[in-house]
Amino acid sequence: MEIQKLLKDNPSFHVWEDGSPANFGVSDKVVIYILGKLRPGFVTLETGSGKSTFAFLMAGCKHISIAPDPGEEMRIRQYCETNTIKTDFTFIADSSADVLPELIKTIPLLDFVFIDGAHRYPYAEIDYHFTEKKLKIGGYMVVDDIQLPSVRNLFRFLKKEKNWKLDAVIGKTAFFIKTGEEVLVNDWQNQGINRFYLIYSDYKVKLKKLIKKMLLMKTR
C-alpha cells in the first residue's frame, strides 16, 4: 500500500472516553517527513500510536509502539490486514513511564524516536530521559505537540543543547538530530538551558565583590 492511500483514508485508531472514534494523528506532512527519514532495518520507537506508526511499518523498521490502549493495537492491525501491510512490530499496551525504565535496558540502539504519548507534564520529558542515551548519534528525536506548555519546555531545552540540531519544525512537530552525547559539567553547568543563569550568577558574584571592595576603600 502506498502512503497516499493511508493519508486519504485517514483512519481513526483512537477513541474518546465514550468509545466513539477519534483521530489524534499527526498531520500528513509529518507522516511523509518521518517516512523520508527512515530506512529498512532501522530500530525505531514511538510513544503513542496512530498514522505515524504506518510510516515505520512501510519503511520496514523494527518498530516499537508504546500506548496504554490495547484497542489501538487491534485497530492498527486490522487496518494492516485489510490493506496487506506487514505487521511485524511490537505494541506495548502500557504507560511509557512504567515501561521504558526496563525496556530501554534490553532493546538495541535506536535510529529514530518519536515522542507523542501522554502530553501532561512531565511525560514528554520522561520519554526523552529514557530514550535519548539509547539513540544513536545521527538519529532523530522527534517531539510532537510542542505548542502545549507541558511539552514545549522539552522543545526549548533541546533547541539550546550543543548535542542536538533542530532539523525541521512542521506545524507542531519538531525534528531534532542527535549530533553527540551530552557532556556533563558539574551536573547542570554545561546545559544550554542554564547558560543565561550561569552568566548572570557569575556577574552577580563579581558585582558583589566589586561593591564590597569599593565600600572598603571608602572606609579607609
GROMACS .gro file of C-alpha atoms in nm:
model
  220
    1MET     CA    1   0.000   0.000   0.000
    2GLU     CA    2   0.119   0.349  -0.081
    3ILE     CA    3   0.136   0.611   0.194
    4GLN     CA    4  -0.106   0.827  -0.006
    5LYS     CA    5  -0.386   0.573   0.047
    6LEU     CA    6  -0.337   0.583   0.423
    7LEU     CA    7  -0.350   0.963   0.421
    8LYS     CA    8  -0.659   0.961   0.202
    9ASP     CA    9  -0.833   0.703   0.424
   10ASN     CA   10  -0.736   0.900   0.736
   11PRO     CA   11  -0.843   0.608   0.959
   12SER     CA   12  -0.932   0.660   1.326
   13PHE     CA   13  -0.722   0.444   1.556
   14HIS     CA   14  -0.812   0.629   1.876
   15VAL     CA   15  -1.135   0.668   2.073
   16TRP     CA   16  -1.290   0.927   2.300
   17GLU     CA   17  -1.383   0.839   2.657
   18ASP     CA   18  -1.733   0.738   2.545
   19GLY     CA   19  -1.589   0.491   2.294
   20SER     CA   20  -1.666   0.697   1.983
   21PRO     CA   21  -1.394   0.711   1.711
   22ALA     CA   22  -1.131   0.981   1.737
   23ASN     CA   23  -0.828   1.076   1.532
   24PHE     CA   24  -0.539   1.227   1.724
   25GLY     CA   25  -0.295   1.155   1.445
   26VAL     CA   26  -0.018   1.386   1.329
   27SER     CA   27  -0.050   1.583   1.006
   28ASP     CA   28   0.003   1.425   0.665
   29LYS     CA   29   0.317   1.637   0.618
   30VAL     CA   30   0.467   1.495   0.936
   31VAL     CA   31   0.391   1.134   0.832
   32ILE     CA   32   0.557   1.191   0.494
   33TYR     CA   33   0.858   1.363   0.652
   34ILE     CA   34   0.905   1.078   0.901
   35LEU     CA   35   0.886   0.823   0.620
   36GLY     CA   36   1.154   1.012   0.427
   37LYS     CA   37   1.399   0.982   0.717
   38LEU     CA   38   1.360   0.606   0.766
   39ARG     CA   39   1.547   0.311   0.617
   40PRO     CA   40   1.469  -0.063   0.619
   41GLY     CA   41   1.605  -0.228   0.932
   42PHE     CA   42   1.608   0.089   1.142
   43VAL     CA   43   1.526   0.029   1.508
   44THR     CA   44   1.254   0.278   1.595
   45LEU     CA   45   1.036   0.361   1.893
   46GLU     CA   46   0.734   0.581   1.942
   47THR     CA   47   0.532   0.666   2.249
   48GLY     CA   48   0.174   0.675   2.126
   49SER     CA   49   0.049   0.525   1.801
   50GLY     CA   50  -0.158   0.618   1.500
   51LYS     CA   51  -0.092   0.724   1.142
   52SER     CA   52   0.272   0.778   1.233
   53THR     CA   53   0.302   0.405   1.309
   54PHE     CA   54   0.246   0.328   0.941
   55ALA     CA   55   0.546   0.534   0.833
   56PHE     CA   56   0.764   0.299   1.039
   57LEU     CA   57   0.584  -0.012   0.913
   58MET     CA   58   0.601   0.090   0.547
   59ALA     CA   59   0.971   0.172   0.577
   60GLY     CA   60   1.047  -0.178   0.707
   61CYS     CA   61   1.167  -0.069   1.050
   62LYS     CA   62   1.198  -0.285   1.360
   63HIS     CA   63   0.937  -0.081   1.538
   64ILE     CA   64   0.804  -0.049   1.893
   65SER     CA   65   0.488   0.145   1.981
   66ILE     CA   66   0.400   0.213   2.345
   67ALA     CA   67   0.044   0.325   2.421
   68PRO     CA   68  -0.188   0.235   2.709
   69ASP     CA   69  -0.494   0.145   2.498
   70PRO     CA   70  -0.479  -0.216   2.363
   71GLY     CA   71  -0.764  -0.122   2.129
   72GLU     CA   72  -0.523   0.091   1.929
   73GLU     CA   73  -0.313  -0.214   1.851
   74MET     CA   74  -0.624  -0.407   1.744
   75ARG     CA   75  -0.742  -0.128   1.512
   76ILE     CA   76  -0.396  -0.078   1.361
   77ARG     CA   77  -0.351  -0.450   1.294
   78GLN     CA   78  -0.700  -0.472   1.143
   79TYR     CA   79  -0.620  -0.188   0.904
   80CYS     CA   80  -0.290  -0.358   0.817
   81GLU     CA   81  -0.467  -0.686   0.743
   82THR     CA   82  -0.725  -0.514   0.523
   83ASN     CA   83  -0.453  -0.334   0.327
   84THR     CA   84  -0.192  -0.611   0.318
   85ILE     CA   85   0.064  -0.422   0.527
   86LYS     CA   86   0.325  -0.618   0.719
   87THR     CA   87   0.252  -0.613   1.091
   88ASP     CA   88   0.596  -0.710   1.215
   89PHE     CA   89   0.612  -0.464   1.503
   90THR     CA   90   0.585  -0.467   1.882
   91PHE     CA   91   0.296  -0.295   2.051
   92ILE     CA   92   0.318  -0.250   2.428
   93ALA     CA   93  -0.018  -0.161   2.584
   94ASP     CA   94   0.103   0.028   2.888
   95SER     CA   95   0.223   0.367   3.008
   96SER     CA   96   0.562   0.463   2.866
   97ALA     CA   97   0.663   0.595   3.209
   98ASP     CA   98   0.615   0.246   3.353
   99VAL     CA   99   0.761   0.051   3.061
  100LEU     CA  100   1.064   0.248   2.943
  101PRO     CA  101   1.291   0.218   3.250
  102GLU     CA  102   1.323  -0.160   3.198
  103LEU     CA  103   1.260  -0.182   2.823
  104ILE     CA  104   1.542   0.054   2.738
  105LYS     CA  105   1.792  -0.184   2.903
  106THR     CA  106   1.716  -0.469   2.664
  107ILE     CA  107   1.645  -0.320   2.320
  108PRO     CA  108   1.914  -0.237   2.058
  109LEU     CA  109   2.036   0.116   1.991
  110LEU     CA  110   1.767   0.331   1.833
  111ASP     CA  111   1.775   0.512   1.500
  112PHE     CA  112   1.458   0.715   1.548
  113VAL     CA  113   1.243   0.814   1.847
  114PHE     CA  114   0.900   0.976   1.816
  115ILE     CA  115   0.760   1.126   2.136
  116ASP     CA  116   0.382   1.152   2.103
  117GLY     CA  117   0.242   0.969   2.403
  118ALA     CA  118   0.086   1.125   2.713
  119HIS     CA  119   0.107   1.503   2.689
  120ARG     CA  120   0.051   1.600   3.050
  121TYR     CA  121   0.360   1.711   3.238
  122PRO     CA  122   0.619   1.555   3.271
  123TYR     CA  123   0.554   1.261   3.037
  124ALA     CA  124   0.731   1.400   2.727
  125GLU     CA  125   1.039   1.467   2.940
  126ILE     CA  126   1.021   1.117   3.089
  127ASP     CA  127   1.005   0.969   2.738
  128TYR     CA  128   1.308   1.179   2.637
  129HIS     CA  129   1.504   1.093   2.951
  130PHE     CA  130   1.482   0.718   2.897
  131THR     CA  131   1.537   0.715   2.521
  132GLU     CA  132   1.798   0.981   2.446
  133LYS     CA  133   2.101   0.780   2.564
  134LYS     CA  134   1.982   0.481   2.359
  135LEU     CA  135   1.952   0.695   2.044
  136LYS     CA  136   2.243   0.669   1.802
  137ILE     CA  137   2.442   0.978   1.710
  138GLY     CA  138   2.286   1.094   1.384
  139GLY     CA  139   1.948   0.957   1.492
  140TYR     CA  140   1.626   1.155   1.515
  141MET     CA  141   1.443   1.264   1.829
  142VAL     CA  142   1.101   1.395   1.725
  143VAL     CA  143   0.867   1.576   1.963
  144ASP     CA  144   0.502   1.629   1.878
  145ASP     CA  145   0.259   1.893   2.011
  146ILE     CA  146   0.527   2.145   2.105
  147GLN     CA  147   0.257   2.412   2.129
  148LEU     CA  148   0.149   2.268   2.465
  149PRO     CA  149   0.319   2.425   2.769
  150SER     CA  150   0.365   2.075   2.918
  151VAL     CA  151   0.567   1.972   2.611
  152ARG     CA  152   0.722   2.299   2.494
  153ASN     CA  153   0.977   2.302   2.775
  154LEU     CA  154   1.140   1.993   2.622
  155PHE     CA  155   1.144   2.166   2.281
  156ARG     CA  156   1.311   2.474   2.432
  157PHE     CA  157   1.564   2.258   2.613
  158LEU     CA  158   1.667   2.064   2.300
  159LYS     CA  159   1.700   2.384   2.095
  160LYS     CA  160   1.965   2.512   2.334
  161GLU     CA  161   2.170   2.196   2.378
  162LYS     CA  162   2.503   2.159   2.194
  163ASN     CA  163   2.445   1.793   2.109
  164TRP     CA  164   2.110   1.845   1.935
  165LYS     CA  165   2.044   2.010   1.599
  166LEU     CA  166   1.697   2.131   1.504
  167ASP     CA  167   1.634   1.982   1.160
  168ALA     CA  168   1.277   2.100   1.100
  169VAL     CA  169   0.956   2.217   1.260
  170ILE     CA  170   0.648   2.103   1.071
  171GLY     CA  171   0.336   2.256   1.223
  172LYS     CA  172   0.351   2.149   1.586
  173THR     CA  173   0.613   1.875   1.541
  174ALA     CA  174   0.987   1.931   1.592
  175PHE     CA  175   1.259   1.711   1.439
  176PHE     CA  176   1.597   1.706   1.614
  177ILE     CA  177   1.915   1.524   1.510
  178LYS     CA  178   2.147   1.394   1.780
  179THR     CA  179   2.496   1.525   1.700
  180GLY     CA  180   2.679   1.390   2.005
  181GLU     CA  181   2.648   1.260   2.357
  182GLU     CA  182   2.571   1.502   2.639
  183VAL     CA  183   2.879   1.636   2.817
  184LEU     CA  184   2.813   1.686   3.187
  185VAL     CA  185   2.998   1.962   3.372
  186ASN     CA  186   2.916   1.991   3.742
  187ASP     CA  187   2.575   1.839   3.674
  188TRP     CA  188   2.394   2.140   3.522
  189GLN     CA  189   2.652   2.399   3.423
  190ASN     CA  190   2.714   2.280   3.067
  191GLN     CA  191   2.347   2.272   2.968
  192GLY     CA  192   2.242   2.541   2.725
  193ILE     CA  193   1.915   2.596   2.906
  194ASN     CA  194   2.115   2.711   3.211
  195ARG     CA  195   2.364   2.928   3.024
  196PHE     CA  196   2.194   3.262   3.095
  197TYR     CA  197   2.165   3.181   3.463
  198LEU     CA  198   2.530   3.076   3.478
  199ILE     CA  199   2.643   3.405   3.320
  200TYR     CA  200   2.403   3.607   3.534
  201SER     CA  201   2.511   3.441   3.858
  202ASP     CA  202   2.878   3.490   3.767
  203TYR     CA  203   2.825   3.862   3.704
  204LYS     CA  204   2.624   3.887   4.025
  205VAL     CA  205   2.910   3.740   4.228
  206LYS     CA  206   3.162   3.971   4.060
  207LEU     CA  207   2.937   4.274   4.120
  208LYS     CA  208   2.901   4.190   4.488
  209LYS     CA  209   3.278   4.161   4.521
  210LEU     CA  210   3.326   4.495   4.342
  211ILE     CA  211   3.072   4.671   4.566
  212LYS     CA  212   3.232   4.522   4.876
  213LYS     CA  213   3.574   4.636   4.757
  214MET     CA  214   3.451   4.991   4.690
  215LEU     CA  215   3.287   5.013   5.033
  216LEU     CA  216   3.609   4.900   5.200
  217MET     CA  217   3.801   5.168   5.010
  218LYS     CA  218   3.560   5.437   5.131
  219THR     CA  219   3.600   5.338   5.495
  220ARG     CA  220   3.978   5.371   5.483
   0.00000   0.00000   0.00000
